[in-house]
Amino acid sequence: MEDAVAEQQEQAAGDAVMTRIGQVTMLLHAGDREEARDRYLDLWAEIGETGDPLHRCTLAHFMADAQDDPADELAWDLRALTAAEVLTDERVEEHHQSLAVRGFYPSLHLNLAADYVKLDRRDEGREHLRQARAAIGALGDDAYGDGIRAAITRLEGELG
């Protein structure tokens, strides 16, 4: 019984972390990049380098978008990919039943491709763009999937 209560408390705490990440992301989307960076860093300090992979992947993915320096953006996108590589479908489904880890990869690789292009490392950009293209079968036929597919096509056009 105590184990079940502890598990429920841990899951509730995890949901709270995802809620907090979402709240900071609203700040970011509202244009308050500096405040968002500060709050993401506070959350990162709580989660830690070895914390819940869903939390690390999600936070790092959004933290990358809050960066002004392309090298910093790349570092955070690499953290997101590293976390995704140890993330399980079971953990993702705990957060939202319709999600699967494989659905994260098109966006993660697209972001890395864009980072490398910004840093004039076009060959590495092409490689991640190839991986993004290879993973798009995991995307749904919805606005999100359409947006990722369109962004991949645009970046492919930019790379020639």
mmCIF file of C-alpha atoms in Angstrom:
data_model
loop_
_atom_site.group_PDB
_atom_site.id
_atom_site.type_symbol
_atom_site.label_atom_id
_atom_site.label_comp_id
_atom_site.label_asym_id
_atom_site.label_seq_id
_atom_site.Cartn_x
_atom_site.Cartn_y
_atom_site.Cartn_z
ATOM 1 C CA MET A 1 0.000 0.000 0.000
ATOM 2 C CA GLU A 2 2.795 2.432 0.880
ATOM 3 C CA ASP A 3 4.479 1.670 -2.450
ATOM 4 C CA ALA A 4 1.287 2.522 -4.339
ATOM 5 C CA VAL A 5 0.944 5.824 -2.470
ATOM 6 C CA ALA A 6 4.596 6.678 -3.127
ATOM 7 C CA GLU A 7 4.135 5.881 -6.822
ATOM 8 C CA GLN A 8 1.039 8.122 -7.021
ATOM 9 C CA GLN A 9 2.887 10.947 -5.276
ATOM 10 C CA GLU A 10 5.828 10.565 -7.654
ATOM 11 C CA GLN A 11 3.519 10.631 -10.684
ATOM 12 C CA ALA A 12 1.716 13.722 -9.332
ATOM 13 C CA ALA A 13 5.079 15.434 -8.813
ATOM 14 C CA GLY A 14 6.035 14.543 -12.384
ATOM 15 C CA ASP A 15 2.831 16.052 -13.694
ATOM 16 C CA ALA A 16 3.594 19.182 -11.677
ATOM 17 C CA VAL A 17 7.000 19.451 -13.346
ATOM 18 C CA MET A 18 5.444 19.168 -16.795
ATOM 19 C CA THR A 19 2.907 21.819 -15.806
ATOM 20 C CA ARG A 20 5.690 24.117 -14.655
ATOM 21 C CA ILE A 21 7.608 23.558 -17.907
ATOM 22 C CA GLY A 22 4.433 24.447 -19.788
ATOM 23 C CA GLN A 23 3.978 27.629 -17.776
ATOM 24 C CA VAL A 24 7.536 28.736 -18.536
ATOM 25 C CA THR A 25 6.993 27.905 -22.203
ATOM 26 C CA MET A 26 4.021 30.290 -22.226
ATOM 27 C CA LEU A 27 6.407 33.017 -21.006
ATOM 28 C CA LEU A 28 8.796 32.122 -23.812
ATOM 29 C CA HIS A 29 6.056 32.250 -26.442
ATOM 30 C CA ALA A 30 4.909 35.581 -25.041
ATOM 31 C CA GLY A 31 8.398 36.935 -25.789
ATOM 32 C CA ASP A 32 9.971 36.989 -22.322
ATOM 33 C CA ARG A 33 13.050 34.993 -23.313
ATOM 34 C CA GLU A 34 15.281 36.101 -20.446
ATOM 35 C CA GLU A 35 12.737 35.267 -17.746
ATOM 36 C CA ALA A 36 11.986 31.964 -19.467
ATOM 37 C CA ARG A 37 15.699 31.075 -19.577
ATOM 38 C CA ASP A 38 16.067 31.857 -15.874
ATOM 39 C CA ARG A 39 13.053 29.751 -14.930
ATOM 40 C CA TYR A 40 14.093 26.883 -17.191
ATOM 41 C CA LEU A 41 17.523 26.909 -15.532
ATOM 42 C CA ASP A 42 15.877 26.753 -12.105
ATOM 43 C CA LEU A 43 13.808 23.775 -13.245
ATOM 44 C CA TRP A 44 16.865 22.134 -14.792
ATOM 45 C CA ALA A 45 18.662 22.443 -11.450
ATOM 46 C CA GLU A 46 15.742 20.629 -9.801
ATOM 47 C CA ILE A 47 15.476 17.911 -12.456
ATOM 48 C CA GLY A 48 19.210 17.348 -12.843
ATOM 49 C CA GLU A 49 21.274 15.730 -15.571
ATOM 50 C CA THR A 50 19.982 12.285 -14.577
ATOM 51 C CA GLY A 51 16.371 13.163 -13.737
ATOM 52 C CA ASP A 52 13.243 11.941 -15.457
ATOM 53 C CA PRO A 53 14.053 11.709 -19.189
ATOM 54 C CA LEU A 54 10.642 13.116 -20.173
ATOM 55 C CA HIS A 55 11.262 16.193 -18.050
ATOM 56 C CA ARG A 56 14.812 16.597 -19.362
ATOM 57 C CA CYS A 57 13.791 16.114 -22.995
ATOM 58 C CA THR A 58 10.871 18.521 -22.771
ATOM 59 C CA LEU A 59 12.702 21.207 -20.838
ATOM 60 C CA ALA A 60 15.854 21.046 -22.981
ATOM 61 C CA HIS A 61 13.765 21.142 -26.174
ATOM 62 C CA PHE A 62 12.098 24.385 -25.107
ATOM 63 C CA MET A 63 15.200 25.832 -23.425
ATOM 64 C CA ALA A 64 16.964 25.602 -26.797
ATOM 65 C CA ASP A 65 14.326 27.921 -28.245
ATOM 66 C CA ALA A 66 15.065 30.465 -25.514
ATOM 67 C CA GLN A 67 18.737 30.811 -26.476
ATOM 68 C CA ASP A 68 20.239 33.773 -28.284
ATOM 69 C CA ASP A 69 23.532 32.049 -29.113
ATOM 70 C CA PRO A 70 23.289 29.256 -31.733
ATOM 71 C CA ALA A 71 25.985 27.236 -29.925
ATOM 72 C CA ASP A 72 23.921 27.326 -26.723
ATOM 73 C CA GLU A 73 20.828 26.367 -28.698
ATOM 74 C CA LEU A 74 22.702 23.382 -30.115
ATOM 75 C CA ALA A 75 23.860 22.300 -26.643
ATOM 76 C CA TRP A 76 20.283 22.276 -25.335
ATOM 77 C CA ASP A 77 18.944 20.477 -28.416
ATOM 78 C CA LEU A 78 21.633 17.825 -27.940
ATOM 79 C CA ARG A 79 20.507 17.426 -24.321
ATOM 80 C CA ALA A 80 16.941 16.930 -25.538
ATOM 81 C CA LEU A 81 18.040 14.229 -27.988
ATOM 82 C CA THR A 82 20.156 12.492 -25.342
ATOM 83 C CA ALA A 83 17.172 12.394 -22.988
ATOM 84 C CA ALA A 84 14.893 11.075 -25.749
ATOM 85 C CA GLU A 85 17.303 8.216 -26.362
ATOM 86 C CA VAL A 86 16.634 6.841 -22.860
ATOM 87 C CA LEU A 87 12.953 7.783 -22.738
ATOM 88 C CA THR A 88 10.444 4.934 -22.910
ATOM 89 C CA ASP A 89 7.029 4.827 -24.512
ATOM 90 C CA GLU A 90 5.611 3.757 -21.156
ATOM 91 C CA ARG A 91 6.875 6.960 -19.526
ATOM 92 C CA VAL A 92 5.590 9.128 -22.370
ATOM 93 C CA GLU A 93 2.181 7.422 -22.225
ATOM 94 C CA GLU A 94 1.972 8.208 -18.491
ATOM 95 C CA HIS A 95 2.047 11.854 -19.483
ATOM 96 C CA HIS A 96 -0.305 11.552 -22.457
ATOM 97 C CA GLN A 97 -1.724 8.328 -23.809
ATOM 98 C CA SER A 98 -1.511 9.414 -27.456
ATOM 99 C CA LEU A 99 2.256 10.038 -27.412
ATOM 100 C CA ALA A 100 5.144 7.775 -28.410
ATOM 101 C CA VAL A 101 8.865 8.516 -28.223
ATOM 102 C CA ARG A 102 9.340 7.929 -31.951
ATOM 103 C CA GLY A 103 7.094 10.940 -32.559
ATOM 104 C CA PHE A 104 9.675 13.181 -30.873
ATOM 105 C CA TYR A 105 12.504 12.421 -33.300
ATOM 106 C CA PRO A 106 11.395 14.375 -36.384
ATOM 107 C CA SER A 107 11.281 17.610 -34.389
ATOM 108 C CA LEU A 108 14.431 16.871 -32.388
ATOM 109 C CA HIS A 109 16.463 16.146 -35.526
ATOM 110 C CA LEU A 110 14.923 19.090 -37.387
ATOM 111 C CA ASN A 111 15.984 21.419 -34.574
ATOM 112 C CA LEU A 112 19.508 20.003 -34.580
ATOM 113 C CA ALA A 113 19.702 20.392 -38.354
ATOM 114 C CA ALA A 114 18.679 24.046 -38.059
ATOM 115 C CA ASP A 115 21.223 24.591 -35.268
ATOM 116 C CA TYR A 116 24.040 23.175 -37.367
ATOM 117 C CA VAL A 117 23.015 25.301 -40.349
ATOM 118 C CA LYS A 118 23.111 28.432 -38.152
ATOM 119 C CA LEU A 119 26.621 27.430 -37.098
ATOM 120 C CA ASP A 120 27.634 26.905 -40.767
ATOM 121 C CA ARG A 121 28.108 23.178 -40.163
ATOM 122 C CA ARG A 122 26.017 22.217 -43.150
ATOM 123 C CA ASP A 123 27.114 18.570 -43.437
ATOM 124 C CA GLU A 124 26.000 17.880 -39.869
ATOM 125 C CA GLY A 125 22.818 19.798 -40.623
ATOM 126 C CA ARG A 126 22.140 17.617 -43.647
ATOM 127 C CA GLU A 127 22.681 14.457 -41.579
ATOM 128 C CA HIS A 128 20.143 15.495 -38.945
ATOM 129 C CA LEU A 129 17.759 16.641 -41.646
ATOM 130 C CA ARG A 130 18.079 13.186 -43.229
ATOM 131 C CA GLN A 131 17.245 11.643 -39.841
ATOM 132 C CA ALA A 132 14.280 13.998 -39.418
ATOM 133 C CA ARG A 133 12.973 13.035 -42.871
ATOM 134 C CA ALA A 134 13.458 9.323 -42.093
ATOM 135 C CA ALA A 135 11.429 9.675 -38.871
ATOM 136 C CA ILE A 136 8.408 11.596 -40.234
ATOM 137 C CA GLY A 137 6.358 8.417 -40.552
ATOM 138 C CA ALA A 138 5.861 8.683 -36.791
ATOM 139 C CA LEU A 139 4.010 11.984 -37.169
ATOM 140 C CA GLY A 140 0.262 12.195 -37.236
ATOM 141 C CA ASP A 141 -1.768 13.613 -40.073
ATOM 142 C CA ASP A 142 -2.524 16.784 -38.148
ATOM 143 C CA ALA A 143 -1.410 20.411 -37.874
ATOM 144 C CA TYR A 144 1.655 19.537 -35.793
ATOM 145 C CA GLY A 145 2.803 16.855 -38.241
ATOM 146 C CA ASP A 146 2.092 19.131 -41.203
ATOM 147 C CA GLY A 147 4.168 21.888 -39.593
ATOM 148 C CA ILE A 148 7.158 19.611 -38.986
ATOM 149 C CA ARG A 149 6.980 18.185 -42.514
ATOM 150 C CA ALA A 150 6.805 21.709 -43.978
ATOM 151 C CA ALA A 151 9.758 22.869 -41.882
ATOM 152 C CA ILE A 152 11.825 19.880 -43.025
ATOM 153 C CA THR A 153 11.001 20.689 -46.663
ATOM 154 C CA ARG A 154 11.909 24.369 -46.154
ATOM 155 C CA LEU A 155 15.267 23.506 -44.574
ATOM 156 C CA GLU A 156 15.982 20.979 -47.321
ATOM 157 C CA GLY A 157 15.382 23.760 -49.841
ATOM 158 C CA GLU A 158 17.721 26.068 -47.937
ATOM 159 C CA LEU A 159 20.442 23.426 -47.929
ATOM 160 C CA GLY A 160 20.017 22.784 -51.651
#
